[in-house]
JSON list of C-alpha atoms and ligand atoms in Angstrom, two decimals:
[
{"chain": "O", "resi": 1, "resn": "MET", "atom": "CA", "xyz": [-4.07, -6.66, 12.11]},
{"chain": "O", "resi": 2, "resn": "GLU", "atom": "CA", "xyz": [-4.64, -10.44, 12.22]},
{"chain": "O", "resi": 3, "resn": "ASN", "atom": "CA", "xyz": [-1.04, -11.48, 13.18]},
{"chain": "O", "resi": 4, "resn": "ASN", "atom": "CA", "xyz": [2.51, -10.27, 13.41]},
{"chain": "O", "resi": 5, "resn": "LYS", "atom": "CA", "xyz": [3.70, -12.11, 10.33]},
{"chain": "O", "resi": 6, "resn": "CYS", "atom": "CA", "xyz": [4.84, -9.99, 7.39]},
{"chain": "O", "resi": 7, "resn": "GLU", "atom": "CA", "xyz": [2.81, -10.66, 4.19]},
{"chain": "O", "resi": 8, "resn": "LEU", "atom": "CA", "xyz": [3.73, -9.85, 0.59]},
{"chain": "O", "resi": 9, "resn": "ILE", "atom": "CA", "xyz": [1.50, -7.62, -1.57]},
{"chain": "O", "resi": 10, "resn": "ALA", "atom": "CA", "xyz": [2.37, -7.87, -5.26]},
{"chain": "O", "resi": 11, "resn": "ALA", "atom": "CA", "xyz": [1.90, -4.52, -7.02]},
{"chain": "O", "resi": 12, "resn": "VAL", "atom": "CA", "xyz": [0.42, -5.41, -10.40]},
{"chain": "O", "resi": 13, "resn": "ASP", "atom": "CA", "xyz": [1.71, -2.29, -12.22]},
{"chain": "O", "resi": 14, "resn": "LEU", "atom": "CA", "xyz": [1.38, -3.75, -15.70]},
{"chain": "O", "resi": 15, "resn": "PRO", "atom": "CA", "xyz": [0.42, -1.81, -18.87]},
{"chain": "O", "resi": 16, "resn": "THR", "atom": "CA", "xyz": [-2.73, -3.70, -19.90]},
{"chain": "O", "resi": 17, "resn": "LEU", "atom": "CA", "xyz": [-5.62, -5.61, -18.34]},
{"chain": "O", "resi": 18, "resn": "ASP", "atom": "CA", "xyz": [-4.56, -8.71, -20.25]},
{"chain": "O", "resi": 19, "resn": "ALA", "atom": "CA", "xyz": [-1.03, -8.51, -18.97]},
{"chain": "O", "resi": 20, "resn": "ALA", "atom": "CA", "xyz": [-2.44, -8.24, -15.42]},
{"chain": "O", "resi": 21, "resn": "ARG", "atom": "CA", "xyz": [-4.79, -11.20, -16.01]},
{"chain": "O", "resi": 22, "resn": "GLU", "atom": "CA", "xyz": [-1.91, -13.28, -17.25]},
{"chain": "O", "resi": 23, "resn": "PHE", "atom": "CA", "xyz": [0.22, -12.40, -14.24]},
{"chain": "O", "resi": 24, "resn": "LEU", "atom": "CA", "xyz": [-2.56, -13.20, -11.74]},
{"chain": "O", "resi": 25, "resn": "GLU", "atom": "CA", "xyz": [-3.18, -16.52, -13.50]},
{"chain": "O", "resi": 26, "resn": "LYS", "atom": "CA", "xyz": [0.52, -17.49, -13.19]},
{"chain": "O", "resi": 27, "resn": "LEU", "atom": "CA", "xyz": [0.74, -16.12, -9.60]},
{"chain": "O", "resi": 28, "resn": "ASP", "atom": "CA", "xyz": [-2.01, -18.61, -8.68]},
{"chain": "O", "resi": 29, "resn": "LYS", "atom": "CA", "xyz": [-2.34, -16.93, -5.27]},
{"chain": "O", "resi": 30, "resn": "ALA", "atom": "CA", "xyz": [1.19, -17.77, -4.18]},
{"chain": "O", "resi": 31, "resn": "THR", "atom": "CA", "xyz": [0.47, -14.58, -2.27]},
{"chain": "O", "resi": 32, "resn": "PRO", "atom": "CA", "xyz": [-3.23, -13.68, -2.09]},
{"chain": "O", "resi": 33, "resn": "TYR", "atom": "CA", "xyz": [-2.55, -9.98, -1.68]},
{"chain": "O", "resi": 34, "resn": "VAL", "atom": "CA", "xyz": [-2.38, -7.94, -4.91]},
{"chain": "O", "resi": 35, "resn": "LYS", "atom": "CA", "xyz": [-2.46, -4.23, -5.61]},
{"chain": "O", "resi": 36, "resn": "ILE", "atom": "CA", "xyz": [-3.63, -2.25, -8.57]},
{"chain": "O", "resi": 37, "resn": "GLY", "atom": "CA", "xyz": [-3.25, 1.47, -9.13]},
{"chain": "O", "resi": 38, "resn": "PRO", "atom": "CA", "xyz": [-4.90, 4.27, -11.08]},
{"chain": "O", "resi": 39, "resn": "ARG", "atom": "CA", "xyz": [-3.80, 2.99, -14.50]},
{"chain": "O", "resi": 40, "resn": "LEU", "atom": "CA", "xyz": [-5.48, -0.40, -14.41]},
{"chain": "O", "resi": 41, "resn": "TYR", "atom": "CA", "xyz": [-8.46, 1.08, -12.55]},
{"chain": "O", "resi": 42, "resn": "ALA", "atom": "CA", "xyz": [-8.87, 3.65, -15.33]},
{"chain": "O", "resi": 43, "resn": "MET", "atom": "CA", "xyz": [-8.76, 0.90, -17.91]},
{"chain": "O", "resi": 44, "resn": "GLY", "atom": "CA", "xyz": [-10.86, -1.79, -16.19]},
{"chain": "O", "resi": 45, "resn": "GLY", "atom": "CA", "xyz": [-12.97, 0.00, -13.57]},
{"chain": "O", "resi": 46, "resn": "ALA", "atom": "CA", "xyz": [-15.44, -1.82, -11.38]},
{"chain": "O", "resi": 47, "resn": "ALA", "atom": "CA", "xyz": [-15.77, -4.78, -13.71]},
{"chain": "O", "resi": 48, "resn": "PHE", "atom": "CA", "xyz": [-12.01, -5.54, -13.50]},
{"chain": "O", "resi": 49, "resn": "ILE", "atom": "CA", "xyz": [-12.08, -5.21, -9.74]},
{"chain": "O", "resi": 50, "resn": "SER", "atom": "CA", "xyz": [-14.92, -7.69, -9.50]},
{"chain": "O", "resi": 51, "resn": "GLU", "atom": "CA", "xyz": [-13.03, -10.08, -11.84]},
{"chain": "O", "resi": 52, "resn": "ILE", "atom": "CA", "xyz": [-9.97, -10.10, -9.58]},
{"chain": "O", "resi": 53, "resn": "VAL", "atom": "CA", "xyz": [-12.00, -10.39, -6.36]},
{"chain": "O", "resi": 54, "resn": "LYS", "atom": "CA", "xyz": [-13.89, -13.34, -7.86]},
{"chain": "O", "resi": 55, "resn": "LYS", "atom": "CA", "xyz": [-10.58, -15.08, -8.52]},
{"chain": "O", "resi": 56, "resn": "GLY", "atom": "CA", "xyz": [-10.17, -15.10, -4.69]},
{"chain": "O", "resi": 57, "resn": "TYR", "atom": "CA", "xyz": [-7.49, -12.40, -4.39]},
{"chain": "O", "resi": 58, "resn": "SER", "atom": "CA", "xyz": [-7.40, -9.82, -1.54]},
{"chain": "O", "resi": 59, "resn": "LEU", "atom": "CA", "xyz": [-7.37, -6.77, -3.73]},
{"chain": "O", "resi": 60, "resn": "PHE", "atom": "CA", "xyz": [-5.75, -3.52, -2.66]},
{"chain": "O", "resi": 61, "resn": "LEU", "atom": "CA", "xyz": [-6.88, -0.50, -4.74]},
{"chain": "O", "resi": 62, "resn": "ASP", "atom": "CA", "xyz": [-4.12, 2.16, -4.46]},
{"chain": "O", "resi": 63, "resn": "LEU", "atom": "CA", "xyz": [-5.87, 5.36, -5.52]},
{"chain": "O", "resi": 64, "resn": "LYS", "atom": "CA", "xyz": [-4.27, 7.58, -2.85]},
{"chain": "O", "resi": 65, "resn": "LEU", "atom": "CA", "xyz": [-7.36, 9.75, -2.57]},
{"chain": "O", "resi": 66, "resn": "HIS", "atom": "CA", "xyz": [-6.65, 13.33, -1.52]},
{"chain": "O", "resi": 67, "resn": "ASP", "atom": "CA", "xyz": [-9.41, 15.99, -1.73]},
{"chain": "O", "resi": 68, "resn": "ILE", "atom": "CA", "xyz": [-11.86, 17.84, 0.53]},
{"chain": "O", "resi": 69, "resn": "PRO", "atom": "CA", "xyz": [-13.51, 15.59, 3.11]},
{"chain": "O", "resi": 70, "resn": "ASN", "atom": "CA", "xyz": [-16.91, 15.47, 1.36]},
{"chain": "O", "resi": 71, "resn": "THR", "atom": "CA", "xyz": [-15.41, 14.46, -1.98]},
{"chain": "O", "resi": 72, "resn": "VAL", "atom": "CA", "xyz": [-13.21, 11.71, -0.56]},
{"chain": "O", "resi": 73, "resn": "ALA", "atom": "CA", "xyz": [-15.96, 10.32, 1.72]},
{"chain": "O", "resi": 74, "resn": "SER", "atom": "CA", "xyz": [-18.38, 10.22, -1.18]},
{"chain": "O", "resi": 75, "resn": "ALA", "atom": "CA", "xyz": [-15.90, 8.32, -3.33]},
{"chain": "O", "resi": 76, "resn": "VAL", "atom": "CA", "xyz": [-15.36, 5.87, -0.43]},
{"chain": "O", "resi": 77, "resn": "GLU", "atom": "CA", "xyz": [-19.09, 5.08, -0.48]},
{"chain": "O", "resi": 78, "resn": "PRO", "atom": "CA", "xyz": [-19.18, 3.15, -3.79]},
{"chain": "O", "resi": 79, "resn": "LEU", "atom": "CA", "xyz": [-15.61, 1.90, -3.33]},
{"chain": "O", "resi": 80, "resn": "SER", "atom": "CA", "xyz": [-16.69, 0.26, -0.03]},
{"chain": "O", "resi": 81, "resn": "GLU", "atom": "CA", "xyz": [-19.10, -1.94, -1.92]},
{"chain": "O", "resi": 82, "resn": "MET", "atom": "CA", "xyz": [-16.74, -3.54, -4.39]},
{"chain": "O", "resi": 83, "resn": "GLY", "atom": "CA", "xyz": [-15.31, -6.31, -2.20]},
{"chain": "O", "resi": 84, "resn": "LEU", "atom": "CA", "xyz": [-11.94, -4.62, -1.95]},
{"chain": "O", "resi": 85, "resn": "TRP", "atom": "CA", "xyz": [-9.53, -5.74, 0.75]},
{"chain": "O", "resi": 86, "resn": "ALA", "atom": "CA", "xyz": [-8.00, -2.25, 1.04]},
{"chain": "O", "resi": 87, "resn": "LEU", "atom": "CA", "xyz": [-8.03, 1.31, -0.30]},
{"chain": "O", "resi": 88, "resn": "THR", "atom": "CA", "xyz": [-5.56, 4.16, 0.18]},
{"chain": "O", "resi": 89, "resn": "ILE", "atom": "CA", "xyz": [-6.25, 7.75, 1.08]},
{"chain": "O", "resi": 90, "resn": "HIS", "atom": "CA", "xyz": [-3.76, 10.50, 1.93]},
{"chain": "O", "resi": 91, "resn": "THR", "atom": "CA", "xyz": [-3.07, 11.37, 5.58]},
{"chain": "O", "resi": 92, "resn": "SER", "atom": "CA", "xyz": [-2.05, 14.89, 4.42]},
{"chain": "O", "resi": 93, "resn": "GLY", "atom": "CA", "xyz": [-5.74, 15.47, 3.60]},
{"chain": "O", "resi": 94, "resn": "GLY", "atom": "CA", "xyz": [-6.22, 15.90, 7.38]},
{"chain": "O", "resi": 95, "resn": "HIS", "atom": "CA", "xyz": [-8.26, 14.44, 10.21]},
{"chain": "O", "resi": 96, "resn": "GLU", "atom": "CA", "xyz": [-11.74, 15.20, 8.89]},
{"chain": "O", "resi": 97, "resn": "MET", "atom": "CA", "xyz": [-11.05, 13.74, 5.48]},
{"chain": "O", "resi": 98, "resn": "MET", "atom": "CA", "xyz": [-9.83, 10.51, 7.09]},
{"chain": "O", "resi": 99, "resn": "SER", "atom": "CA", "xyz": [-12.50, 10.23, 9.82]},
{"chain": "O", "resi": 100, "resn": "ARG", "atom": "CA", "xyz": [-15.35, 10.91, 7.38]},
{"chain": "O", "resi": 101, "resn": "SER", "atom": "CA", "xyz": [-13.95, 8.21, 5.09]},
{"chain": "O", "resi": 102, "resn": "VAL", "atom": "CA", "xyz": [-13.89, 5.75, 7.99]},
{"chain": "O", "resi": 103, "resn": "ALA", "atom": "CA", "xyz": [-17.45, 6.71, 8.98]},
{"chain": "O", "resi": 104, "resn": "MET", "atom": "CA", "xyz": [-18.65, 6.20, 5.40]},
{"chain": "O", "resi": 105, "resn": "ARG", "atom": "CA", "xyz": [-16.97, 2.80, 5.08]},
{"chain": "O", "resi": 106, "resn": "ASP", "atom": "CA", "xyz": [-18.53, 1.74, 8.42]},
{"chain": "O", "resi": 107, "resn": "LYS", "atom": "CA", "xyz": [-21.96, 3.05, 7.45]},
{"chain": "O", "resi": 108, "resn": "ARG", "atom": "CA", "xyz": [-21.84, 0.83, 4.35]},
{"chain": "O", "resi": 109, "resn": "GLY", "atom": "CA", "xyz": [-21.04, -2.15, 6.59]},
{"chain": "O", "resi": 110, "resn": "SER", "atom": "CA", "xyz": [-17.81, -2.75, 4.63]},
{"chain": "O", "resi": 111, "resn": "ARG", "atom": "CA", "xyz": [-14.74, -4.59, 5.98]},
{"chain": "O", "resi": 112, "resn": "MET", "atom": "CA", "xyz": [-12.41, -2.80, 3.50]},
{"chain": "O", "resi": 113, "resn": "ASN", "atom": "CA", "xyz": [-9.22, -1.60, 5.16]},
{"chain": "O", "resi": 114, "resn": "LEU", "atom": "CA", "xyz": [-8.39, 2.08, 4.85]},
{"chain": "O", "resi": 115, "resn": "PHE", "atom": "CA", "xyz": [-4.68, 2.76, 4.69]},
{"chain": "O", "resi": 116, "resn": "GLY", "atom": "CA", "xyz": [-3.21, 6.26, 4.91]},
{"chain": "O", "resi": 117, "resn": "ILE", "atom": "CA", "xyz": [-0.27, 7.34, 2.81]},
{"chain": "O", "resi": 118, "resn": "THR", "atom": "CA", "xyz": [2.20, 9.13, 5.06]},
{"chain": "O", "resi": 119, "resn": "VAL", "atom": "CA", "xyz": [5.05, 10.36, 2.86]},
{"chain": "O", "resi": 120, "resn": "LEU", "atom": "CA", "xyz": [5.66, 8.89, -0.58]},
{"chain": "O", "resi": 121, "resn": "THR", "atom": "CA", "xyz": [8.69, 6.59, -0.66]},
{"chain": "O", "resi": 122, "resn": "SER", "atom": "CA", "xyz": [9.91, 8.50, -3.72]},
{"chain": "O", "resi": 123, "resn": "LEU", "atom": "CA", "xyz": [9.92, 11.83, -1.84]},
{"chain": "O", "resi": 124, "resn": "GLY", "atom": "CA", "xyz": [13.27, 12.14, -0.07]},
{"chain": "O", "resi": 125, "resn": "GLY", "atom": "CA", "xyz": [15.82, 14.93, 0.36]},
{"chain": "O", "resi": 126, "resn": "ASP", "atom": "CA", "xyz": [15.52, 17.92, -2.01]},
{"chain": "O", "resi": 127, "resn": "LEU", "atom": "CA", "xyz": [12.27, 16.64, -3.50]},
{"chain": "O", "resi": 128, "resn": "TRP", "atom": "CA", "xyz": [10.65, 16.87, -0.05]},
{"chain": "O", "resi": 129, "resn": "SER", "atom": "CA", "xyz": [12.20, 20.29, 0.78]},
{"chain": "O", "resi": 130, "resn": "GLU", "atom": "CA", "xyz": [11.06, 21.79, -2.53]},
{"chain": "O", "resi": 131, "resn": "VAL", "atom": "CA", "xyz": [7.42, 21.30, -1.72]},
{"chain": "O", "resi": 132, "resn": "HIS", "atom": "CA", "xyz": [7.64, 21.45, 2.13]},
{"chain": "O", "resi": 133, "resn": "PRO", "atom": "CA", "xyz": [10.13, 24.25, 2.75]},
{"chain": "O", "resi": 134, "resn": "GLY", "atom": "CA", "xyz": [11.30, 24.43, 6.37]},
{"chain": "O", "resi": 135, "resn": "SER", "atom": "CA", "xyz": [9.48, 21.29, 7.31]},
{"chain": "O", "resi": 136, "resn": "ASP", "atom": "CA", "xyz": [11.15, 18.18, 8.75]},
{"chain": "O", "resi": 137, "resn": "LEU", "atom": "CA", "xyz": [10.15, 14.97, 6.95]},
{"chain": "O", "resi": 138, "resn": "ASN", "atom": "CA", "xyz": [10.38, 12.85, 10.09]},
{"chain": "O", "resi": 139, "resn": "ARG", "atom": "CA", "xyz": [8.19, 15.17, 12.14]},
{"chain": "O", "resi": 140, "resn": "SER", "atom": "CA", "xyz": [5.59, 15.28, 9.40]},
{"chain": "O", "resi": 141, "resn": "LEU", "atom": "CA", "xyz": [5.67, 11.55, 9.09]},
{"chain": "O", "resi": 142, "resn": "GLU", "atom": "CA", "xyz": [5.12, 11.04, 12.78]},
{"chain": "O", "resi": 143, "resn": "ALA", "atom": "CA", "xyz": [2.32, 13.63, 12.95]},
{"chain": "O", "resi": 144, "resn": "ARG", "atom": "CA", "xyz": [0.58, 12.02, 9.97]},
{"chain": "O", "resi": 145, "resn": "ALA", "atom": "CA", "xyz": [0.81, 8.53, 11.50]},
{"chain": "O", "resi": 146, "resn": "LEU", "atom": "CA", "xyz": [-0.72, 9.77, 14.76]},
{"chain": "O", "resi": 147, "resn": "ALA", "atom": "CA", "xyz": [-3.49, 11.64, 12.89]},
{"chain": "O", "resi": 148, "resn": "ALA", "atom": "CA", "xyz": [-4.28, 8.46, 10.96]},
{"chain": "O", "resi": 149, "resn": "GLU", "atom": "CA", "xyz": [-4.58, 6.54, 14.19]},
{"chain": "O", "resi": 150, "resn": "ARG", "atom": "CA", "xyz": [-6.85, 9.21, 15.76]},
{"chain": "O", "resi": 151, "resn": "ALA", "atom": "CA", "xyz": [-9.04, 9.18, 12.69]},
{"chain": "O", "resi": 152, "resn": "GLY", "atom": "CA", "xyz": [-9.53, 5.41, 12.98]},
{"chain": "O", "resi": 153, "resn": "LEU", "atom": "CA", "xyz": [-7.63, 4.21, 9.86]},
{"chain": "O", "resi": 154, "resn": "ASP", "atom": "CA", "xyz": [-6.47, 0.56, 9.75]},
{"chain": "O", "resi": 155, "resn": "GLY", "atom": "CA", "xyz": [-2.91, 1.11, 8.57]},
{"chain": "O", "resi": 156, "resn": "ILE", "atom": "CA", "xyz": [-0.34, 3.50, 7.25]},
{"chain": "O", "resi": 157, "resn": "VAL", "atom": "CA", "xyz": [1.83, 3.34, 4.15]},
{"chain": "O", "resi": 158, "resn": "CYS", "atom": "CA", "xyz": [5.43, 4.32, 4.86]},
{"chain": "O", "resi": 159, "resn": "SER", "atom": "CA", "xyz": [8.97, 3.71, 3.75]},
{"chain": "O", "resi": 160, "resn": "PRO", "atom": "CA", "xyz": [10.96, 0.89, 5.32]},
{"chain": "O", "resi": 161, "resn": "LEU", "atom": "CA", "xyz": [13.33, 3.49, 6.69]},
{"chain": "O", "resi": 162, "resn": "ASP", "atom": "CA", "xyz": [10.46, 5.10, 8.62]},
{"chain": "O", "resi": 163, "resn": "LEU", "atom": "CA", "xyz": [9.64, 1.93, 10.59]},
{"chain": "O", "resi": 164, "resn": "SER", "atom": "CA", "xyz": [12.20, 2.52, 13.33]},
{"chain": "O", "resi": 165, "resn": "LEU", "atom": "CA", "xyz": [11.05, 6.12, 13.80]},
{"chain": "O", "resi": 166, "resn": "LEU", "atom": "CA", "xyz": [7.47, 4.90, 14.18]},
{"chain": "O", "resi": 167, "resn": "ARG", "atom": "CA", "xyz": [8.27, 2.14, 16.62]},
{"chain": "O", "resi": 168, "resn": "GLY", "atom": "CA", "xyz": [6.00, 2.43, 19.66]},
{"chain": "O", "resi": 169, "resn": "LYS", "atom": "CA", "xyz": [3.82, 5.07, 17.92]},
{"chain": "O", "resi": 170, "resn": "ALA", "atom": "CA", "xyz": [0.38, 4.60, 16.33]},
{"chain": "O", "resi": 171, "resn": "GLU", "atom": "CA", "xyz": [0.75, 0.97, 17.33]},
{"chain": "O", "resi": 172, "resn": "LYS", "atom": "CA", "xyz": [-2.77, -0.03, 16.35]},
{"chain": "O", "resi": 173, "resn": "LEU", "atom": "CA", "xyz": [-2.00, 0.60, 12.71]},
{"chain": "O", "resi": 174, "resn": "ALA", "atom": "CA", "xyz": [-0.68, -1.94, 10.26]},
{"chain": "O", "resi": 175, "resn": "ARG", "atom": "CA", "xyz": [2.55, -0.91, 8.50]},
{"chain": "O", "resi": 176, "resn": "VAL", "atom": "CA", "xyz": [2.23, -1.22, 4.69]},
{"chain": "O", "resi": 177, "resn": "VAL", "atom": "CA", "xyz": [5.71, -0.81, 3.21]},
{"chain": "O", "resi": 178, "resn": "PRO", "atom": "CA", "xyz": [6.64, -0.15, -0.42]},
{"chain": "O", "resi": 179, "resn": "GLY", "atom": "CA", "xyz": [10.20, 0.85, -1.53]},
{"chain": "O", "resi": 180, "resn": "ILE", "atom": "CA", "xyz": [11.48, -2.72, -1.43]},
{"chain": "O", "resi": 181, "resn": "ARG", "atom": "CA", "xyz": [14.55, -3.64, -3.52]},
{"chain": "O", "resi": 182, "resn": "ARG", "atom": "CA", "xyz": [16.66, -6.74, -3.89]},
{"chain": "O", "resi": 183, "resn": "THR", "atom": "CA", "xyz": [19.71, -4.60, -2.91]},
{"chain": "O", "resi": 184, "resn": "ARG", "atom": "CA", "xyz": [20.01, -1.06, -1.65]},
{"chain": "O", "resi": 185, "resn": "ALA", "atom": "CA", "xyz": [21.75, -0.08, -4.89]},
{"chain": "O", "resi": 186, "resn": "SER", "atom": "CA", "xyz": [18.88, -0.66, -7.31]},
{"chain": "O", "resi": 187, "resn": "THR", "atom": "CA", "xyz": [16.45, 2.13, -6.52]},
{"chain": "O", "resi": 188, "resn": "GLU", "atom": "CA", "xyz": [14.86, 3.61, -9.76]},
{"chain": "O", "resi": 189, "resn": "ASP", "atom": "CA", "xyz": [12.55, 6.43, -8.54]},
{"chain": "O", "resi": 190, "resn": "GLN", "atom": "CA", "xyz": [12.30, 5.08, -5.03]},
{"chain": "O", "resi": 191, "resn": "THR", "atom": "CA", "xyz": [14.74, 6.90, -2.76]},
{"chain": "O", "resi": 192, "resn": "ARG", "atom": "CA", "xyz": [13.93, 5.51, 0.69]},
{"chain": "O", "resi": 193, "resn": "VAL", "atom": "CA", "xyz": [14.38, 1.78, 0.21]},
{"chain": "O", "resi": 194, "resn": "ALA", "atom": "CA", "xyz": [15.34, -1.46, 1.97]},
{"chain": "O", "resi": 195, "resn": "THR", "atom": "CA", "xyz": [15.35, -5.18, 1.23]},
{"chain": "O", "resi": 196, "resn": "ALA", "atom": "CA", "xyz": [12.31, -7.39, 1.98]},
{"chain": "O", "resi": 197, "resn": "LYS", "atom": "CA", "xyz": [14.03, -9.03, 4.92]},
{"chain": "O", "resi": 198, "resn": "GLU", "atom": "CA", "xyz": [15.16, -5.70, 6.40]},
{"chain": "O", "resi": 199, "resn": "ALA", "atom": "CA", "xyz": [11.59, -4.33, 6.17]},
{"chain": "O", "resi": 200, "resn": "ALA", "atom": "CA", "xyz": [10.09, -7.46, 7.75]},
{"chain": "O", "resi": 201, "resn": "GLU", "atom": "CA", "xyz": [12.61, -7.35, 10.56]},
{"chain": "O", "resi": 202, "resn": "ALA", "atom": "CA", "xyz": [11.91, -3.65, 11.14]},
{"chain": "O", "resi": 203, "resn": "GLY", "atom": "CA", "xyz": [8.20, -4.41, 11.72]},
{"chain": "O", "resi": 204, "resn": "ALA", "atom": "CA", "xyz": [6.45, -4.22, 8.31]},
{"chain": "O", "resi": 205, "resn": "SER", "atom": "CA", "xyz": [3.04, -5.92, 8.43]},
{"chain": "O", "resi": 206, "resn": "TYR", "atom": "CA", "xyz": [2.92, -5.99, 4.62]},
{"chain": "O", "resi": 207, "resn": "ILE", "atom": "CA", "xyz": [5.61, -5.27, 2.07]},
{"chain": "O", "resi": 208, "resn": "VAL", "atom": "CA", "xyz": [4.51, -3.96, -1.36]},
{"chain": "O", "resi": 209, "resn": "VAL", "atom": "CA", "xyz": [6.70, -5.09, -4.23]},
{"chain": "O", "resi": 210, "resn": "GLY", "atom": "CA", "xyz": [6.26, -4.11, -7.85]},
{"chain": "O", "resi": 211, "resn": "ARG", "atom": "CA", "xyz": [9.11, -3.81, -10.29]},
{"chain": "O", "resi": 212, "resn": "PRO", "atom": "CA", "xyz": [11.50, -6.20, -8.54]},
{"chain": "O", "resi": 213, "resn": "ILE", "atom": "CA", "xyz": [8.86, -8.89, -9.27]},
{"chain": "O", "resi": 214, "resn": "LEU", "atom": "CA", "xyz": [7.47, -7.75, -12.57]},
{"chain": "O", "resi": 215, "resn": "GLU", "atom": "CA", "xyz": [10.87, -7.09, -14.17]},
{"chain": "O", "resi": 216, "resn": "ALA", "atom": "CA", "xyz": [12.46, -10.32, -12.93]},
{"chain": "O", "resi": 217, "resn": "ALA", "atom": "CA", "xyz": [13.30, -12.95, -15.57]},
{"chain": "O", "resi": 218, "resn": "ASP", "atom": "CA", "xyz": [10.86, -15.28, -13.76]},
{"chain": "O", "resi": 219, "resn": "PRO", "atom": "CA", "xyz": [8.36, -13.16, -11.72]},
{"chain": "O", "resi": 220, "resn": "ILE", "atom": "CA", "xyz": [6.72, -16.08, -9.97]},
{"chain": "O", "resi": 221, "resn": "SER", "atom": "CA", "xyz": [9.96, -17.54, -8.67]},
{"chain": "O", "resi": 222, "resn": "GLU", "atom": "CA", "xyz": [10.85, -14.00, -7.51]},
{"chain": "O", "resi": 223, "resn": "VAL", "atom": "CA", "xyz": [7.58, -13.98, -5.51]},
{"chain": "O", "resi": 224, "resn": "ARG", "atom": "CA", "xyz": [8.48, -17.32, -3.96]},
{"chain": "O", "resi": 225, "resn": "SER", "atom": "CA", "xyz": [11.97, -16.17, -3.16]},
{"chain": "O", "resi": 226, "resn": "ILE", "atom": "CA", "xyz": [10.64, -13.00, -1.42]},
{"chain": "O", "resi": 227, "resn": "LEU", "atom": "CA", "xyz": [8.09, -15.09, 0.53]},
{"chain": "O", "resi": 228, "resn": "LYS", "atom": "CA", "xyz": [10.90, -17.31, 1.69]},
{"chain": "O", "resi": 229, "resn": "GLU", "atom": "CA", "xyz": [12.97, -14.32, 2.67]},
{"chain": "O", "resi": 230, "resn": "ILE", "atom": "CA", "xyz": [10.27, -12.89, 4.90]},
{"chain": "O", "resi": 231, "resn": "SER", "atom": "CA", "xyz": [8.86, -16.14, 6.26]},
{"chain": "O", "resi": 232, "resn": "GLY", "atom": "CA", "xyz": [9.81, -16.78, 9.86]},
{"chain": "O", "resi": 233, "resn": "VAL", "atom": "CA", "xyz": [10.52, -13.12, 10.56]},
{"chain": "O", "resi": 234, "resn": "GLN", "atom": "CA", "xyz": [8.19, -12.11, 13.40]},
{"chain": "I", "resi": 1, "resn": "LIG", "atom": "O1", "xyz": [7.83, -0.98, -8.44]},
{"chain": "I", "resi": 1, "resn": "LIG", "atom": "P1", "xyz": [7.85, -0.66, -6.96]},
{"chain": "I", "resi": 1, "resn": "LIG", "atom": "O2", "xyz": [8.23, -1.87, -6.14]},
{"chain": "I", "resi": 1, "resn": "LIG", "atom": "O3", "xyz": [8.63, 0.58, -6.62]},
{"chain": "I", "resi": 1, "resn": "LIG", "atom": "O4", "xyz": [6.29, -0.37, -6.64]},
{"chain": "I", "resi": 1, "resn": "LIG", "atom": "C1", "xyz": [5.88, 0.15, -5.42]},
{"chain": "I", "resi": 1, "resn": "LIG", "atom": "C2", "xyz": [4.41, 0.28, -5.47]},
{"chain": "I", "resi": 1, "resn": "LIG", "atom": "O5", "xyz": [4.01, 0.88, -4.28]},
{"chain": "I", "resi": 1, "resn": "LIG", "atom": "C3", "xyz": [3.87, 1.19, -6.58]},
{"chain": "I", "resi": 1, "resn": "LIG", "atom": "O6", "xyz": [2.70, 0.57, -7.05]},
{"chain": "I", "resi": 1, "resn": "LIG", "atom": "C4", "xyz": [3.61, 2.51, -5.94]},
{"chain": "I", "resi": 1, "resn": "LIG", "atom": "O7", "xyz": [2.52, 3.19, -6.51]},
{"chain": "I", "resi": 1, "resn": "LIG", "atom": "C5", "xyz": [3.30, 2.12, -4.52]},
{"chain": "I", "resi": 1, "resn": "LIG", "atom": "N1", "xyz": [3.55, 3.10, -3.48]},
{"chain": "I", "resi": 1, "resn": "LIG", "atom": "C6", "xyz": [4.76, 3.69, -3.21]},
{"chain": "I", "resi": 1, "resn": "LIG", "atom": "N2", "xyz": [4.91, 4.63, -2.26]},
{"chain": "I", "resi": 1, "resn": "LIG", "atom": "C7", "xyz": [3.91, 4.96, -1.45]},
{"chain": "I", "resi": 1, "resn": "LIG", "atom": "C8", "xyz": [2.67, 4.33, -1.65]},
{"chain": "I", "resi": 1, "resn": "LIG", "atom": "C9", "xyz": [2.54, 3.40, -2.67]},
{"chain": "I", "resi": 1, "resn": "LIG", "atom": "O8", "xyz": [5.71, 3.38, -3.93]},
{"chain": "I", "resi": 1, "resn": "LIG", "atom": "N3", "xyz": [4.08, 5.80, -0.45]}
]
């Protein structure tokens, strides 16, 4: 992507549109990168997206699309025209699903980044084996990253612990990294986690942080403290 510096994406996983508006107002673009997921998208739709984009934020819509190639590419068509900075699709949907999405985005003349989910950061150990019996998580992760690169995606979403495994592979792709915690001990449902500094040092292009910011006593000073932690790490 543009540079080697690690940037912070604030995940605005709040329960209402008004709570999100209030957060964005207070954030005042301390970081310009913000992410919303299916909940706020279901509540606010295209109008809410346009409202955030007009405020000058680089908006990441994390819908993690995963369906047959035609269905995903046809959803990418209108999503390409909303002024989004980025959208997620699943690499496990396969090469055709990803490459047709890229082709659709390009056909619409959009600059929206397409990021591929590799393996969810919540899916470690037994949770992985239960739904992928006999399959090695690391091999799947690597194969999915390479497939994303071949299909022309702009980045991959992976756990901070996956960054070392992916070093030197799929190098054209930005690394978008959730699963960030203030300490390794506080994990909630994220099982493959690291601190912001560890992720930046391991090569994250963007870290995605939700609850550690939103549940802090003072969310905006938490944003500033994370920005300070990752600044200067190349
Ligand atoms: O609250 P927390 O910091 O765990 O939020 C992480 C954010 O990143 C959530 O919005 C979640 O949906 C998203 N995410 C993730 N794992 C992925 C992709 C996205 O946790 N593989």
